[in-house]
XYZ file of N, CA and C in Angstrom:
378
model
N 41.412 61.164 65.240
C 41.683 60.130 64.263
C 40.694 58.996 64.448
N 40.032 58.615 63.389
C 39.007 57.585 63.488
C 39.653 56.208 63.545
N 39.094 55.347 64.358
C 39.519 53.944 64.440
C 38.411 53.076 63.865
N 38.817 52.069 63.082
C 37.862 51.211 62.390
C 38.065 49.766 62.821
N 36.974 49.074 63.088
C 37.039 47.679 63.515
C 36.072 46.855 62.677
N 36.630 45.905 61.911
C 35.810 45.039 61.077
C 35.375 43.803 61.849
N 34.259 43.245 61.435
C 33.780 41.982 61.996
C 32.894 41.303 60.960
N 32.589 40.027 61.207
C 31.663 39.310 60.341
C 32.298 38.335 59.382
N 33.630 38.284 59.354
C 34.281 37.333 58.476
C 34.116 35.908 58.975
N 34.554 34.964 58.144
C 34.455 33.563 58.546
C 34.596 32.642 57.369
N 34.236 31.394 57.602
C 34.309 30.344 56.580
C 32.896 30.075 56.066
N 32.750 30.057 54.752
C 31.445 29.836 54.142
C 31.633 29.014 52.872
N 30.632 28.239 52.520
C 30.699 27.466 51.290
C 30.385 28.343 50.081
N 30.884 27.940 48.944
C 30.591 28.665 47.707
C 29.081 28.762 47.511
N 28.645 29.951 47.094
C 27.230 30.207 46.941
C 26.578 30.802 48.168
N 27.280 30.796 49.269
C 26.750 31.322 50.522
C 26.896 32.828 50.629
N 26.516 33.337 51.797
C 26.520 34.784 52.047
C 27.187 35.111 53.373
N 27.735 36.299 53.444
C 28.265 36.863 54.683
C 27.986 38.358 54.666
N 27.867 38.947 55.855
C 27.781 40.398 55.950
C 28.900 40.885 56.846
N 29.762 41.701 56.282
C 30.838 42.313 57.050
C 30.358 43.649 57.602
N 30.842 43.961 58.796
C 30.554 45.239 59.422
C 31.854 45.938 59.751
N 31.819 47.239 59.725
C 32.980 48.051 60.096
C 32.473 49.181 60.979
N 32.838 49.136 62.244
C 32.392 50.138 63.198
C 33.474 51.183 63.404
N 33.061 52.442 63.387
C 33.990 53.551 63.556
C 33.871 54.129 64.955
N 34.989 54.625 65.450
C 35.030 55.138 66.819
C 34.507 56.550 66.958
N 34.467 57.285 65.851
C 34.146 58.699 65.932
C 32.700 59.017 65.606
N 32.207 60.047 66.273
C 30.865 60.521 65.993
C 30.758 61.255 64.680
N 31.905 61.646 64.087
C 31.880 62.340 62.795
C 31.934 61.362 61.641
N 31.615 60.109 61.894
C 31.670 59.064 60.876
C 30.912 59.460 59.622
N 29.815 60.175 59.787
C 28.972 60.515 58.640
C 29.682 61.392 57.614
N 30.806 61.987 57.987
C 31.545 62.865 57.073
C 32.630 62.135 56.296
N 32.758 60.834 56.520
C 33.804 60.054 55.852
C 33.242 59.224 54.700
N 33.824 59.373 53.514
C 33.577 58.405 52.455
C 34.293 57.112 52.837
N 33.652 55.992 52.612
C 34.170 54.708 53.075
C 34.390 53.743 51.920
N 35.293 52.818 52.149
C 35.547 51.803 51.140
C 35.865 50.462 51.764
N 35.655 49.429 50.982
C 36.088 48.078 51.339
C 37.139 47.630 50.320
N 38.202 47.043 50.839
C 39.264 46.485 50.016
C 39.482 45.045 50.455
N 40.210 44.294 49.642
C 40.556 42.933 50.036
C 41.938 42.593 49.511
N 42.570 41.648 50.202
C 43.891 41.197 49.796
C 43.969 39.696 49.968
N 44.165 39.017 48.856
C 44.344 37.568 48.869
C 45.829 37.251 48.994
N 46.178 36.061 49.468
C 47.589 35.698 49.615
C 48.346 35.837 48.303
N 49.482 36.526 48.357
C 50.320 36.677 47.182
C 49.826 37.694 46.174
N 48.756 38.409 46.514
C 48.198 39.394 45.592
C 48.182 40.774 46.224
N 48.053 41.784 45.372
C 47.964 43.146 45.874
C 46.570 43.417 46.424
N 46.516 44.396 47.306
C 45.225 44.812 47.841
C 44.403 45.430 46.712
N 43.122 45.076 46.656
C 42.271 45.582 45.589
C 40.976 46.170 46.137
N 40.471 47.129 45.415
C 39.221 47.791 45.752
C 38.046 46.844 45.538
N 37.114 46.880 46.480
C 35.905 46.069 46.363
C 34.680 46.962 46.141
N 34.480 47.921 47.037
C 33.302 48.791 46.934
C 33.523 50.047 47.757
N 32.816 51.117 47.381
C 32.919 52.365 48.111
C 31.571 53.056 48.194
N 31.470 53.973 49.156
C 30.229 54.718 49.352
C 30.581 56.138 49.771
N 29.835 57.107 49.257
C 30.115 58.502 49.575
C 29.729 58.826 51.006
N 30.187 59.986 51.495
C 29.977 60.325 52.902
C 28.557 60.715 53.203
N 27.718 60.910 52.252
C 26.298 61.051 52.531
C 25.526 59.802 52.115
N 26.251 58.827 51.608
C 25.613 57.576 51.237
C 24.790 57.649 49.972
N 24.925 58.753 49.222
C 24.094 58.921 48.048
C 24.558 58.105 46.855
N 25.836 57.743 46.856
C 26.382 57.008 45.725
C 27.252 55.864 46.202
N 27.219 54.796 45.427
C 28.091 53.654 45.688
C 28.741 53.228 44.381
N 29.815 52.492 44.513
C 30.518 51.960 43.339
C 31.175 50.652 43.740
N 31.082 49.669 42.862
C 31.673 48.371 43.151
C 32.598 47.937 42.032
N 33.559 47.126 42.366
C 34.441 46.550 41.365
C 33.651 45.596 40.467
N 34.074 45.472 39.232
C 33.363 44.605 38.295
C 33.295 43.165 38.796
N 34.325 42.740 39.507
C 34.385 41.355 39.960
C 33.323 41.004 40.999
N 32.747 42.014 41.640
C 31.744 41.754 42.680
C 30.407 42.376 42.369
N 30.318 43.103 41.274
C 29.081 43.806 40.925
C 27.934 42.802 40.779
N 26.814 43.154 41.396
C 25.661 42.269 41.360
C 25.654 41.228 42.460
N 26.774 41.076 43.161
C 26.863 40.101 44.262
C 27.096 40.777 45.610
N 27.889 41.837 45.630
C 28.223 42.538 46.871
C 27.528 43.904 46.894
N 27.103 44.312 48.082
C 26.458 45.609 48.257
C 27.049 46.313 49.467
N 27.482 47.545 49.268
C 27.969 48.358 50.372
C 26.848 49.287 50.834
N 26.772 49.478 52.147
C 25.786 50.397 52.701
C 26.342 50.968 53.999
N 25.660 51.972 54.520
C 26.130 52.573 55.768
C 24.952 52.976 56.624
N 25.174 52.970 57.929
C 24.201 53.434 58.902
C 24.929 54.452 59.772
N 24.741 55.722 59.471
C 25.479 56.755 60.181
C 25.043 56.869 61.643
N 23.843 56.475 61.946
C 23.386 56.507 63.336
C 24.153 55.495 64.187
N 24.667 54.445 63.531
C 25.436 53.407 64.232
C 26.924 53.498 63.936
N 27.349 54.526 63.202
C 28.771 54.682 62.838
C 29.316 53.406 62.196
N 28.546 52.819 61.311
C 28.918 51.520 60.765
C 28.698 51.483 59.254
N 29.626 50.839 58.575
C 29.483 50.555 57.152
C 29.455 49.038 56.985
N 28.664 48.582 56.025
C 28.462 47.147 55.816
C 28.881 46.734 54.419
N 29.207 45.456 54.294
C 29.415 44.856 52.985
C 28.644 43.545 52.976
N 27.520 43.548 52.276
C 26.742 42.333 52.119
C 27.291 41.566 50.932
N 27.701 40.324 51.183
C 28.328 39.510 50.150
C 27.464 38.283 49.885
N 26.949 38.182 48.688
C 26.117 37.059 48.284
C 26.798 36.278 47.164
N 26.327 35.077 46.942
C 26.855 34.231 45.856
C 28.376 34.180 45.898
N 28.907 33.927 47.068
C 30.354 33.938 47.246
C 31.028 32.841 46.448
N 32.237 33.171 45.985
C 33.039 32.258 45.190
C 34.374 32.015 45.890
N 35.026 30.896 45.604
C 36.348 30.660 46.220
C 37.326 31.799 45.953
N 37.232 32.443 44.809
C 38.146 33.542 44.496
C 37.863 34.801 45.312
N 36.806 34.818 46.093
C 36.544 35.927 47.010
C 37.321 35.771 48.317
N 37.979 34.651 48.483
C 38.760 34.420 49.695
C 39.867 35.460 49.824
N 39.891 36.147 50.949
C 40.854 37.231 51.169
C 40.665 37.792 52.580
N 41.597 38.637 52.974
C 41.384 39.481 54.141
C 40.692 40.752 53.648
N 39.592 41.092 54.275
C 38.807 42.262 53.882
C 39.060 43.399 54.866
N 39.318 44.570 54.301
C 39.612 45.757 55.098
C 38.596 46.858 54.792
N 38.184 47.571 55.820
C 37.441 48.796 55.556
C 38.395 49.974 55.739
N 38.070 51.054 55.055
C 38.933 52.217 55.064
C 38.094 53.477 54.941
N 38.630 54.573 55.458
C 37.939 55.859 55.424
C 38.812 56.916 54.766
N 38.182 57.714 53.915
C 38.883 58.861 53.366
C 38.802 59.994 54.384
N 39.561 61.028 54.169
C 39.540 62.158 55.096
C 38.164 62.827 55.070
N 37.840 63.428 56.183
C 36.522 64.011 56.391
C 36.134 64.969 55.270
N 34.913 64.842 54.791
C 34.309 65.688 53.764
C 34.943 65.540 52.391
N 35.756 64.510 52.181
C 36.305 64.277 50.851
C 35.196 63.787 49.933
N 35.098 64.407 48.773
C 34.018 64.068 47.862
C 34.365 62.846 47.029
N 33.349 62.112 46.680
C 33.514 61.048 45.717
C 33.990 59.732 46.294
N 34.046 58.742 45.412
C 34.505 57.396 45.749
C 35.816 57.158 45.007
N 36.770 56.566 45.682
C 38.041 56.260 45.037
C 38.339 54.783 45.164
N 38.893 54.208 44.087
C 39.337 52.824 44.123
C 40.834 52.729 44.445
N 41.460 53.882 44.679
C 42.892 53.945 44.958
C 43.100 53.867 46.468
N 43.747 52.835 46.922
C 43.923 52.654 48.361
C 44.683 53.808 48.998
N 45.502 54.504 48.237
C 46.297 55.596 48.789
C 45.459 56.853 49.017
N 44.227 56.829 48.565
C 43.306 57.940 48.843
C 42.619 57.783 50.195
N 42.875 56.692 50.878
C 42.222 56.418 52.151
C 43.200 56.643 53.299
N 42.741 57.365 54.313
C 43.638 57.771 55.403
C 43.605 56.821 56.593
N 42.500 56.125 56.779
C 42.332 55.302 57.976
C 41.908 53.893 57.568
N 42.463 52.891 58.276
C 42.221 51.498 57.929
C 41.910 50.678 59.170
N 41.064 49.670 58.972
C 40.845 48.685 60.014
C 41.906 47.606 59.950
N 41.808 46.648 60.860
C 42.824 45.595 60.960
C 42.549 44.432 60.023
N 41.352 44.380 59.460
C 41.010 43.335 58.512
C 40.269 42.171 59.144
N 39.470 41.504 58.334
C 38.761 40.300 58.774
C 38.858 39.264 57.655
N 39.136 38.020 58.047
C 39.358 36.958 57.063
C 38.027 36.410 56.553
N 37.938 36.289 55.239
C 36.814 35.617 54.598
C 37.377 34.459 53.790
N 36.891 33.258 54.068
C 37.334 32.068 53.355
C 36.117 31.381 52.739
N 36.173 31.171 51.427
C 35.067 30.537 50.716
C 35.552 29.189 50.201
N 34.920 28.133 50.669
C 35.318 26.790 50.258
C 34.502 26.339 49.049
N 35.117 25.531 48.225
C 34.446 25.064 46.996
C 33.677 23.776 47.242
């Protein structure tokens, strides 16, 4: 069972940037499609971005398209979320998640993901 640990969250002013990292414990990380989700206080968890297990395709939510970029480095068992032009409405706990090994495609449905990290807080001040 893969374990995921997020890092890189923090407090940033509007318009600033952060890069989140999610490190996986398993050497088979390259076989997992990965996703980033976020949950703001009082709101449901929502999909942010996903990447296929070979990294050939990515997909982002409309709310972050053009500002956030997901990428992966399989040699480091790590997936990243580069966040630029941050807005106060991006404030949330950000989670990385993994689908089961060799699952094809990207899903925005959180229930399609089998493994989750503990989350990292991102706060954007106005």
